[in-house]
């Protein structure tokens, strides 16, 4: 399952919210703080959803991942500063969200391996912007290192996971287990 597809469904709203916050009439420190809140909340939601869905696939649904790291501070700084330096941030925000989902996938994978599960990972080089490094990482891994989930800016590679409870690529038949 390529959970980066989830990003496409929320990206327009995140971009709109970031643009609203980046009103040049708002003081820079207020803009930055509001961007921090936006990227922390959205990043946490993306991480949690991606982790839960991977944990379900990998038969470790009662575990919890490490959570979002501090990258939202850097993202907030870049977004806030884009007003003064003219940086186009849409692709950077998209990359931030994809990287957050990849971190959740990697964390779930690490815990699955520690729990004795053996999920599979298929990394695919899809389009014209797939870089040479990702093309070299493309393939199916049965017992990979968690670094197989590493991504970087502006690359369009796809990472699919499957495990004991695969849903044949369908998001709509995922239900979070009740404790």
PDB file of C-alpha atoms in Angstrom:
ATOM      1  CA  UNK A   1       0.000   0.000   0.000  1.00  0.00           C
ATOM      2  CA  UNK A   2       1.444   3.366  -0.935  1.00  0.00           C
ATOM      3  CA  UNK A   3       0.330   5.638   1.879  1.00  0.00           C
ATOM      4  CA  UNK A   4       1.826   8.676   0.180  1.00  0.00           C
ATOM      5  CA  UNK A   5      -1.426   8.689  -1.812  1.00  0.00           C
ATOM      6  CA  UNK A   6      -3.133   9.960   1.347  1.00  0.00           C
ATOM      7  CA  UNK A   7      -1.090  13.130   1.021  1.00  0.00           C
ATOM      8  CA  UNK A   8      -2.758  13.982  -2.276  1.00  0.00           C
ATOM      9  CA  UNK A   9      -6.158  14.102  -0.583  1.00  0.00           C
ATOM     10  CA  UNK A  10      -5.144  16.651   2.069  1.00  0.00           C
ATOM     11  CA  UNK A  11      -2.469  18.661   0.261  1.00  0.00           C
ATOM     12  CA  UNK A  12      -4.812  21.311  -1.238  1.00  0.00           C
ATOM     13  CA  UNK A  13      -6.249  22.135   2.205  1.00  0.00           C
ATOM     14  CA  UNK A  14      -2.807  22.280   3.832  1.00  0.00           C
ATOM     15  CA  UNK A  15      -1.514  24.574   1.095  1.00  0.00           C
ATOM     16  CA  UNK A  16      -4.542  26.829   1.490  1.00  0.00           C
ATOM     17  CA  UNK A  17      -4.120  27.004   5.278  1.00  0.00           C
ATOM     18  CA  UNK A  18      -0.418  27.813   4.910  1.00  0.00           C
ATOM     19  CA  UNK A  19      -1.194  30.596   2.434  1.00  0.00           C
ATOM     20  CA  UNK A  20      -3.812  32.071   4.767  1.00  0.00           C
ATOM     21  CA  UNK A  21      -1.347  32.067   7.650  1.00  0.00           C
ATOM     22  CA  UNK A  22       1.310  33.692   5.463  1.00  0.00           C
ATOM     23  CA  UNK A  23      -0.558  36.969   5.174  1.00  0.00           C
ATOM     24  CA  UNK A  24       2.192  39.625   4.849  1.00  0.00           C
ATOM     25  CA  UNK A  25       0.231  41.922   7.169  1.00  0.00           C
ATOM     26  CA  UNK A  26       0.756  39.490  10.053  1.00  0.00           C
ATOM     27  CA  UNK A  27       3.904  39.888  12.140  1.00  0.00           C
ATOM     28  CA  UNK A  28       6.657  37.392  11.135  1.00  0.00           C
ATOM     29  CA  UNK A  29       6.878  35.779  14.591  1.00  0.00           C
ATOM     30  CA  UNK A  30       3.085  35.263  14.655  1.00  0.00           C
ATOM     31  CA  UNK A  31       3.191  33.755  11.156  1.00  0.00           C
ATOM     32  CA  UNK A  32       5.982  31.391  12.158  1.00  0.00           C
ATOM     33  CA  UNK A  33       4.226  30.246  15.345  1.00  0.00           C
ATOM     34  CA  UNK A  34       0.979  29.607  13.467  1.00  0.00           C
ATOM     35  CA  UNK A  35       2.872  27.702  10.772  1.00  0.00           C
ATOM     36  CA  UNK A  36       4.480  25.601  13.539  1.00  0.00           C
ATOM     37  CA  UNK A  37       1.037  24.735  14.884  1.00  0.00           C
ATOM     38  CA  UNK A  38      -0.254  23.893  11.401  1.00  0.00           C
ATOM     39  CA  UNK A  39       2.656  21.636  10.493  1.00  0.00           C
ATOM     40  CA  UNK A  40       2.778  19.971  13.903  1.00  0.00           C
ATOM     41  CA  UNK A  41      -0.937  19.143  13.851  1.00  0.00           C
ATOM     42  CA  UNK A  42      -1.054  18.033  10.229  1.00  0.00           C
ATOM     43  CA  UNK A  43       2.242  16.149  10.525  1.00  0.00           C
ATOM     44  CA  UNK A  44       1.046  14.372  13.681  1.00  0.00           C
ATOM     45  CA  UNK A  45      -2.199  13.368  11.967  1.00  0.00           C
ATOM     46  CA  UNK A  46      -0.388  12.066   8.875  1.00  0.00           C
ATOM     47  CA  UNK A  47       2.083  10.167  11.048  1.00  0.00           C
ATOM     48  CA  UNK A  48      -0.643   8.622  13.233  1.00  0.00           C
ATOM     49  CA  UNK A  49      -2.853   7.551  10.319  1.00  0.00           C
ATOM     50  CA  UNK A  50       0.047   6.123   8.326  1.00  0.00           C
ATOM     51  CA  UNK A  51       1.458   4.315  11.364  1.00  0.00           C
ATOM     52  CA  UNK A  52      -1.934   2.839  12.302  1.00  0.00           C
ATOM     53  CA  UNK A  53      -2.569   1.569   8.784  1.00  0.00           C
ATOM     54  CA  UNK A  54       0.911   0.060   8.498  1.00  0.00           C
ATOM     55  CA  UNK A  55       0.622  -1.463  11.971  1.00  0.00           C
ATOM     56  CA  UNK A  56      -2.633  -3.097  10.888  1.00  0.00           C
ATOM     57  CA  UNK A  57      -0.976  -4.477   7.744  1.00  0.00           C
ATOM     58  CA  UNK A  58       1.995  -5.760   9.726  1.00  0.00           C
ATOM     59  CA  UNK A  59      -0.065  -7.380  12.481  1.00  0.00           C
ATOM     60  CA  UNK A  60       1.222  -5.053  15.210  1.00  0.00           C
ATOM     61  CA  UNK A  61      -1.912  -2.936  15.566  1.00  0.00           C
ATOM     62  CA  UNK A  62      -1.605  -2.541  19.334  1.00  0.00           C
ATOM     63  CA  UNK A  63       1.765  -0.793  19.140  1.00  0.00           C
ATOM     64  CA  UNK A  64       2.573   2.887  19.018  1.00  0.00           C
ATOM     65  CA  UNK A  65       5.255   4.584  16.935  1.00  0.00           C
ATOM     66  CA  UNK A  66       7.850   7.091  18.064  1.00  0.00           C
ATOM     67  CA  UNK A  67       5.731   9.936  16.711  1.00  0.00           C
ATOM     68  CA  UNK A  68       6.527  13.110  14.877  1.00  0.00           C
ATOM     69  CA  UNK A  69      10.019  14.501  15.285  1.00  0.00           C
ATOM     70  CA  UNK A  70      10.872  18.217  15.297  1.00  0.00           C
ATOM     71  CA  UNK A  71      10.978  18.741  11.537  1.00  0.00           C
ATOM     72  CA  UNK A  72       7.809  20.843  11.722  1.00  0.00           C
ATOM     73  CA  UNK A  73       9.865  23.699  13.205  1.00  0.00           C
ATOM     74  CA  UNK A  74      12.053  23.831  10.107  1.00  0.00           C
ATOM     75  CA  UNK A  75       9.047  23.555   7.825  1.00  0.00           C
ATOM     76  CA  UNK A  76       7.374  26.452   9.666  1.00  0.00           C
ATOM     77  CA  UNK A  77      10.504  28.593   9.283  1.00  0.00           C
ATOM     78  CA  UNK A  78      10.712  27.895   5.544  1.00  0.00           C
ATOM     79  CA  UNK A  79       6.996  28.594   5.049  1.00  0.00           C
ATOM     80  CA  UNK A  80       7.027  31.774   7.127  1.00  0.00           C
ATOM     81  CA  UNK A  81      10.193  33.099   5.495  1.00  0.00           C
ATOM     82  CA  UNK A  82       8.837  32.425   2.004  1.00  0.00           C
ATOM     83  CA  UNK A  83       7.001  35.760   2.212  1.00  0.00           C
ATOM     84  CA  UNK A  84      10.241  37.739   2.372  1.00  0.00           C
ATOM     85  CA  UNK A  85      12.450  35.620   0.118  1.00  0.00           C
ATOM     86  CA  UNK A  86       9.884  34.576  -2.514  1.00  0.00           C
ATOM     87  CA  UNK A  87      10.407  30.831  -2.156  1.00  0.00           C
ATOM     88  CA  UNK A  88       7.720  28.694  -3.793  1.00  0.00           C
ATOM     89  CA  UNK A  89       6.765  26.284  -1.016  1.00  0.00           C
ATOM     90  CA  UNK A  90       4.054  24.011  -2.457  1.00  0.00           C
ATOM     91  CA  UNK A  91       6.512  21.254  -3.414  1.00  0.00           C
ATOM     92  CA  UNK A  92       8.363  21.671  -0.107  1.00  0.00           C
ATOM     93  CA  UNK A  93       5.134  21.222   1.889  1.00  0.00           C
ATOM     94  CA  UNK A  94       4.226  18.171  -0.185  1.00  0.00           C
ATOM     95  CA  UNK A  95       7.672  16.714   0.453  1.00  0.00           C
ATOM     96  CA  UNK A  96       7.325  17.383   4.209  1.00  0.00           C
ATOM     97  CA  UNK A  97       4.063  15.424   4.308  1.00  0.00           C
ATOM     98  CA  UNK A  98       5.435  12.532   2.237  1.00  0.00           C
ATOM     99  CA  UNK A  99       8.552  12.390   4.454  1.00  0.00           C
ATOM    100  CA  UNK A 100       6.335  12.304   7.552  1.00  0.00           C
ATOM    101  CA  UNK A 101       4.370   9.365   6.119  1.00  0.00           C
ATOM    102  CA  UNK A 102       7.647   7.626   5.240  1.00  0.00           C
ATOM    103  CA  UNK A 103       8.878   8.088   8.816  1.00  0.00           C
ATOM    104  CA  UNK A 104       5.678   6.459  10.111  1.00  0.00           C
ATOM    105  CA  UNK A 105       6.107   3.550   7.680  1.00  0.00           C
ATOM    106  CA  UNK A 106       9.713   3.101   8.759  1.00  0.00           C
ATOM    107  CA  UNK A 107       8.812   3.202  12.465  1.00  0.00           C
ATOM    108  CA  UNK A 108       6.043   0.610  11.993  1.00  0.00           C
ATOM    109  CA  UNK A 109       8.425  -1.564  10.027  1.00  0.00           C
ATOM    110  CA  UNK A 110      11.091  -1.418  12.765  1.00  0.00           C
ATOM    111  CA  UNK A 111       8.562  -2.447  15.413  1.00  0.00           C
ATOM    112  CA  UNK A 112       7.211  -5.229  13.177  1.00  0.00           C
ATOM    113  CA  UNK A 113      10.718  -6.638  12.755  1.00  0.00           C
ATOM    114  CA  UNK A 114      11.333  -6.410  16.507  1.00  0.00           C
ATOM    115  CA  UNK A 115       8.041  -8.274  17.029  1.00  0.00           C
ATOM    116  CA  UNK A 116       9.092 -11.092  14.728  1.00  0.00           C
ATOM    117  CA  UNK A 117       6.866 -10.094  11.812  1.00  0.00           C
ATOM    118  CA  UNK A 118       8.227 -10.157   8.276  1.00  0.00           C
ATOM    119  CA  UNK A 119       6.316  -7.630   6.178  1.00  0.00           C
ATOM    120  CA  UNK A 120       7.406  -6.986   2.623  1.00  0.00           C
ATOM    121  CA  UNK A 121       8.327  -3.684   0.989  1.00  0.00           C
ATOM    122  CA  UNK A 122       8.202  -2.874  -2.696  1.00  0.00           C
ATOM    123  CA  UNK A 123       9.905   0.347  -3.746  1.00  0.00           C
ATOM    124  CA  UNK A 124       9.163   1.547  -7.271  1.00  0.00           C
ATOM    125  CA  UNK A 125      10.696   4.228  -9.462  1.00  0.00           C
ATOM    126  CA  UNK A 126       7.602   5.662 -11.118  1.00  0.00           C
ATOM    127  CA  UNK A 127       8.179   8.849 -13.063  1.00  0.00           C
ATOM    128  CA  UNK A 128      10.616  11.137 -14.733  1.00  0.00           C
ATOM    129  CA  UNK A 129      11.640  12.854 -11.502  1.00  0.00           C
ATOM    130  CA  UNK A 130      12.717   9.664  -9.733  1.00  0.00           C
ATOM    131  CA  UNK A 131      16.370  10.241  -8.912  1.00  0.00           C
ATOM    132  CA  UNK A 132      19.261   7.846  -9.502  1.00  0.00           C
ATOM    133  CA  UNK A 133      19.524   7.022  -5.771  1.00  0.00           C
ATOM    134  CA  UNK A 134      15.871   5.920  -5.595  1.00  0.00           C
ATOM    135  CA  UNK A 135      16.151   4.006  -8.866  1.00  0.00           C
ATOM    136  CA  UNK A 136      19.003   2.083  -7.232  1.00  0.00           C
ATOM    137  CA  UNK A 137      16.783   1.329  -4.210  1.00  0.00           C
ATOM    138  CA  UNK A 138      13.867   0.087  -6.350  1.00  0.00           C
ATOM    139  CA  UNK A 139      12.856  -3.510  -5.833  1.00  0.00           C
ATOM    140  CA  UNK A 140      11.073  -5.900  -3.487  1.00  0.00           C
ATOM    141  CA  UNK A 141      12.518  -6.488  -0.049  1.00  0.00           C
ATOM    142  CA  UNK A 142      11.527  -9.381   2.201  1.00  0.00           C
ATOM    143  CA  UNK A 143      13.854  -8.567   5.076  1.00  0.00           C
ATOM    144  CA  UNK A 144      15.040  -5.017   4.428  1.00  0.00           C
ATOM    145  CA  UNK A 145      16.632  -2.470   6.643  1.00  0.00           C
ATOM    146  CA  UNK A 146      14.181   0.263   7.746  1.00  0.00           C
ATOM    147  CA  UNK A 147      16.233   2.715   5.655  1.00  0.00           C
ATOM    148  CA  UNK A 148      14.333   1.407   2.615  1.00  0.00           C
ATOM    149  CA  UNK A 149      11.692   3.990   3.594  1.00  0.00           C
ATOM    150  CA  UNK A 150      14.091   6.937   3.266  1.00  0.00           C
ATOM    151  CA  UNK A 151      12.841   9.636   0.915  1.00  0.00           C
ATOM    152  CA  UNK A 152      14.065  13.028  -0.080  1.00  0.00           C
ATOM    153  CA  UNK A 153      12.741  16.210  -1.618  1.00  0.00           C
ATOM    154  CA  UNK A 154      11.006  16.216  -4.960  1.00  0.00           C
ATOM    155  CA  UNK A 155      11.395  12.521  -5.772  1.00  0.00           C
ATOM    156  CA  UNK A 156       8.341  10.630  -7.019  1.00  0.00           C
ATOM    157  CA  UNK A 157       9.302   7.099  -6.003  1.00  0.00           C
ATOM    158  CA  UNK A 158       6.542   4.951  -4.463  1.00  0.00           C
ATOM    159  CA  UNK A 159       6.827   2.650  -1.465  1.00  0.00           C
ATOM    160  CA  UNK A 160       4.284  -0.112  -0.934  1.00  0.00           C
ATOM    161  CA  UNK A 161       4.073  -2.297   2.163  1.00  0.00           C
ATOM    162  CA  UNK A 162       2.268  -5.572   2.648  1.00  0.00           C
ATOM    163  CA  UNK A 163       2.123  -7.967   5.511  1.00  0.00           C
ATOM    164  CA  UNK A 164      -0.146 -10.486   7.092  1.00  0.00           C
ATOM    165  CA  UNK A 165      -3.320  -8.431   6.772  1.00  0.00           C
ATOM    166  CA  UNK A 166      -2.957  -6.841   3.369  1.00  0.00           C
ATOM    167  CA  UNK A 167      -6.033  -5.071   2.068  1.00  0.00           C
ATOM    168  CA  UNK A 168      -5.158  -5.496  -1.598  1.00  0.00           C
ATOM    169  CA  UNK A 169      -4.346  -1.816  -1.859  1.00  0.00           C
ATOM    170  CA  UNK A 170      -7.740  -0.610  -0.646  1.00  0.00           C
ATOM    171  CA  UNK A 171      -7.826   2.094   2.000  1.00  0.00           C
ATOM    172  CA  UNK A 172     -11.575   1.896   2.523  1.00  0.00           C
ATOM    173  CA  UNK A 173     -11.560  -1.512   4.196  1.00  0.00           C
ATOM    174  CA  UNK A 174      -9.202  -0.386   6.958  1.00  0.00           C
ATOM    175  CA  UNK A 175     -10.787  -0.194  10.389  1.00  0.00           C
ATOM    176  CA  UNK A 176      -8.760   0.751  13.433  1.00  0.00           C
ATOM    177  CA  UNK A 177      -8.967  -2.086  15.953  1.00  0.00           C
ATOM    178  CA  UNK A 178     -10.703  -1.410  19.255  1.00  0.00           C
ATOM    179  CA  UNK A 179      -8.682  -2.039  22.372  1.00  0.00           C
TER     180      UNK A 179
END
